[in-house]
């Protein structure tokens, strides 16, 4: 006799939490996420279907496989994963568990998900992040992004939080977590809708880039006469 597990029929999709790295397509037209474990080689969008990472033809999640999206029930459990060195730049995702799922003690393994909110940590300098910048690694066709303040961009490929949400689509909300400075008491939220918050973030990025270029021009100006005499 085959043991059958009880079936759940929730009135609304369950909520789960996970961590993932934000990614930007090489042409800068799309945004998404890449996982930190088994499925990390396959970036996914805000609304996505899982497939078997081993290339098997069964539907995910399969009881005899570990394929499918994974998340935990508790936000605090997911936040604890951000303490490890390799995950410090990852974002905390709040997701809706859609389609077929298997429930475990700590979370779900499931077939389809919608990322509702992505919370990014502070810049490495401790300041509240205003952008997501090239992290120096990626997947084929995708650049991994890390939280950055305007002062630490230094000419790297970057997008504001609001621009990332707009490129990702599907109503994604991107939130900047608290930094260590007193000025970061209030969290900065950005949505996919164009508005004052997006324009403000874009202006901060442009100003940071302008400051960087002015610094480089000043240095070149200081070295100009000396460089000419050596020629």
PDB file of N, CA and C in Angstrom, residues 5 17 34 48 66 76 80 85 113 118 124 128 131-132 134 141 156 162 165 187 194 201-203 206-207 211 228:
ATOM      1  N   UNK A   5       0.589  11.481   1.206  1.00  0.00           N
ATOM      2  CA  UNK A   5       0.650  12.622   2.112  1.00  0.00           C
ATOM      3  C   UNK A   5      -0.604  13.460   1.967  1.00  0.00           C
ATOM      4  N   UNK A  17      10.362  32.823   2.297  1.00  0.00           N
ATOM      5  CA  UNK A  17      11.509  33.724   2.266  1.00  0.00           C
ATOM      6  C   UNK A  17      12.747  32.949   1.801  1.00  0.00           C
ATOM      7  N   UNK A  34      19.598  35.122  -9.191  1.00  0.00           N
ATOM      8  CA  UNK A  34      20.205  33.800  -9.300  1.00  0.00           C
ATOM      9  C   UNK A  34      20.389  33.253  -7.894  1.00  0.00           C
ATOM     10  N   UNK A  48       8.368  33.001 -12.260  1.00  0.00           N
ATOM     11  CA  UNK A  48       9.134  31.951 -12.950  1.00  0.00           C
ATOM     12  C   UNK A  48       8.644  30.564 -12.558  1.00  0.00           C
ATOM     13  N   UNK A  66      15.487  16.534  -5.739  1.00  0.00           N
ATOM     14  CA  UNK A  66      15.526  17.763  -4.935  1.00  0.00           C
ATOM     15  C   UNK A  66      15.353  19.000  -5.801  1.00  0.00           C
ATOM     16  N   UNK A  76      13.299  35.340   9.640  1.00  0.00           N
ATOM     17  CA  UNK A  76      14.526  35.369  10.434  1.00  0.00           C
ATOM     18  C   UNK A  76      15.488  34.259  10.007  1.00  0.00           C
ATOM     19  N   UNK A  80      19.322  34.881   8.494  1.00  0.00           N
ATOM     20  CA  UNK A  80      20.523  34.284   9.088  1.00  0.00           C
ATOM     21  C   UNK A  80      21.480  33.774   8.016  1.00  0.00           C
ATOM     22  N   UNK A  85      30.026  34.695   4.528  1.00  0.00           N
ATOM     23  CA  UNK A  85      30.810  35.611   3.695  1.00  0.00           C
ATOM     24  C   UNK A  85      30.351  35.617   2.242  1.00  0.00           C
ATOM     25  N   UNK A 113       6.923  30.464  -8.619  1.00  0.00           N
ATOM     26  CA  UNK A 113       6.983  31.499  -7.601  1.00  0.00           C
ATOM     27  C   UNK A 113       6.864  32.889  -8.204  1.00  0.00           C
ATOM     28  N   UNK A 118      12.133  42.448  -2.678  1.00  0.00           N
ATOM     29  CA  UNK A 118      13.558  42.149  -2.535  1.00  0.00           C
ATOM     30  C   UNK A 118      14.175  43.206  -1.634  1.00  0.00           C
ATOM     31  N   UNK A 124      29.104  48.065   1.180  1.00  0.00           N
ATOM     32  CA  UNK A 124      30.211  47.527   1.981  1.00  0.00           C
ATOM     33  C   UNK A 124      30.791  48.569   2.944  1.00  0.00           C
ATOM     34  N   UNK A 128      23.483  53.097   3.622  1.00  0.00           N
ATOM     35  CA  UNK A 128      22.299  52.552   2.965  1.00  0.00           C
ATOM     36  C   UNK A 128      22.515  52.549   1.459  1.00  0.00           C
ATOM     37  N   UNK A 131      21.824  51.942  -4.955  1.00  0.00           N
ATOM     38  CA  UNK A 131      21.954  51.325  -6.274  1.00  0.00           C
ATOM     39  C   UNK A 131      22.424  49.893  -6.133  1.00  0.00           C
ATOM     40  N   UNK A 132      22.372  49.189  -7.253  1.00  0.00           N
ATOM     41  CA  UNK A 132      22.951  47.854  -7.363  1.00  0.00           C
ATOM     42  C   UNK A 132      24.027  47.928  -8.435  1.00  0.00           C
ATOM     43  N   UNK A 134      27.801  46.407 -10.389  1.00  0.00           N
ATOM     44  CA  UNK A 134      28.518  45.207 -10.835  1.00  0.00           C
ATOM     45  C   UNK A 134      29.341  44.628  -9.685  1.00  0.00           C
ATOM     46  N   UNK A 141      25.825  35.706 -19.803  1.00  0.00           N
ATOM     47  CA  UNK A 141      24.774  36.647 -20.190  1.00  0.00           C
ATOM     48  C   UNK A 141      24.232  37.501 -19.070  1.00  0.00           C
ATOM     49  N   UNK A 156      31.381  51.886 -12.005  1.00  0.00           N
ATOM     50  CA  UNK A 156      30.930  50.530 -12.317  1.00  0.00           C
ATOM     51  C   UNK A 156      29.544  50.551 -12.974  1.00  0.00           C
ATOM     52  N   UNK A 162      15.076  51.533  -8.015  1.00  0.00           N
ATOM     53  CA  UNK A 162      13.825  51.683  -8.760  1.00  0.00           C
ATOM     54  C   UNK A 162      13.965  51.184 -10.189  1.00  0.00           C
ATOM     55  N   UNK A 165      13.813  47.432 -10.225  1.00  0.00           N
ATOM     56  CA  UNK A 165      12.435  46.970 -10.082  1.00  0.00           C
ATOM     57  C   UNK A 165      11.675  47.114 -11.395  1.00  0.00           C
ATOM     58  N   UNK A 187      14.078  53.506   6.043  1.00  0.00           N
ATOM     59  CA  UNK A 187      14.374  52.637   4.908  1.00  0.00           C
ATOM     60  C   UNK A 187      13.921  53.319   3.626  1.00  0.00           C
ATOM     61  N   UNK A 194       7.382  54.725 -12.140  1.00  0.00           N
ATOM     62  CA  UNK A 194       8.223  55.910 -12.228  1.00  0.00           C
ATOM     63  C   UNK A 194       7.643  56.992 -11.330  1.00  0.00           C
ATOM     64  N   UNK A 201      16.744  58.832  -7.000  1.00  0.00           N
ATOM     65  CA  UNK A 201      17.816  57.832  -7.030  1.00  0.00           C
ATOM     66  C   UNK A 201      18.680  57.985  -8.272  1.00  0.00           C
ATOM     67  N   UNK A 202      18.037  58.224  -9.412  1.00  0.00           N
ATOM     68  CA  UNK A 202      18.790  58.401 -10.649  1.00  0.00           C
ATOM     69  C   UNK A 202      19.687  59.639 -10.558  1.00  0.00           C
ATOM     70  N   UNK A 203      19.163  60.707  -9.958  1.00  0.00           N
ATOM     71  CA  UNK A 203      19.952  61.932  -9.813  1.00  0.00           C
ATOM     72  C   UNK A 203      21.173  61.689  -8.932  1.00  0.00           C
ATOM     73  N   UNK A 206      23.769  59.848 -11.037  1.00  0.00           N
ATOM     74  CA  UNK A 206      24.408  60.747 -11.997  1.00  0.00           C
ATOM     75  C   UNK A 206      25.393  61.683 -11.306  1.00  0.00           C
ATOM     76  N   UNK A 207      25.013  62.170 -10.126  1.00  0.00           N
ATOM     77  CA  UNK A 207      25.897  63.072  -9.398  1.00  0.00           C
ATOM     78  C   UNK A 207      27.169  62.350  -8.966  1.00  0.00           C
ATOM     79  N   UNK A 211      30.896  63.388 -10.044  1.00  0.00           N
ATOM     80  CA  UNK A 211      31.959  63.649  -9.067  1.00  0.00           C
ATOM     81  C   UNK A 211      33.203  62.822  -9.386  1.00  0.00           C
ATOM     82  N   UNK A 228      53.876  66.479 -19.874  1.00  0.00           N
ATOM     83  CA  UNK A 228      54.358  67.100 -21.101  1.00  0.00           C
ATOM     84  C   UNK A 228      55.872  67.218 -21.118  1.00  0.00           C
TER      85      UNK A 228
END
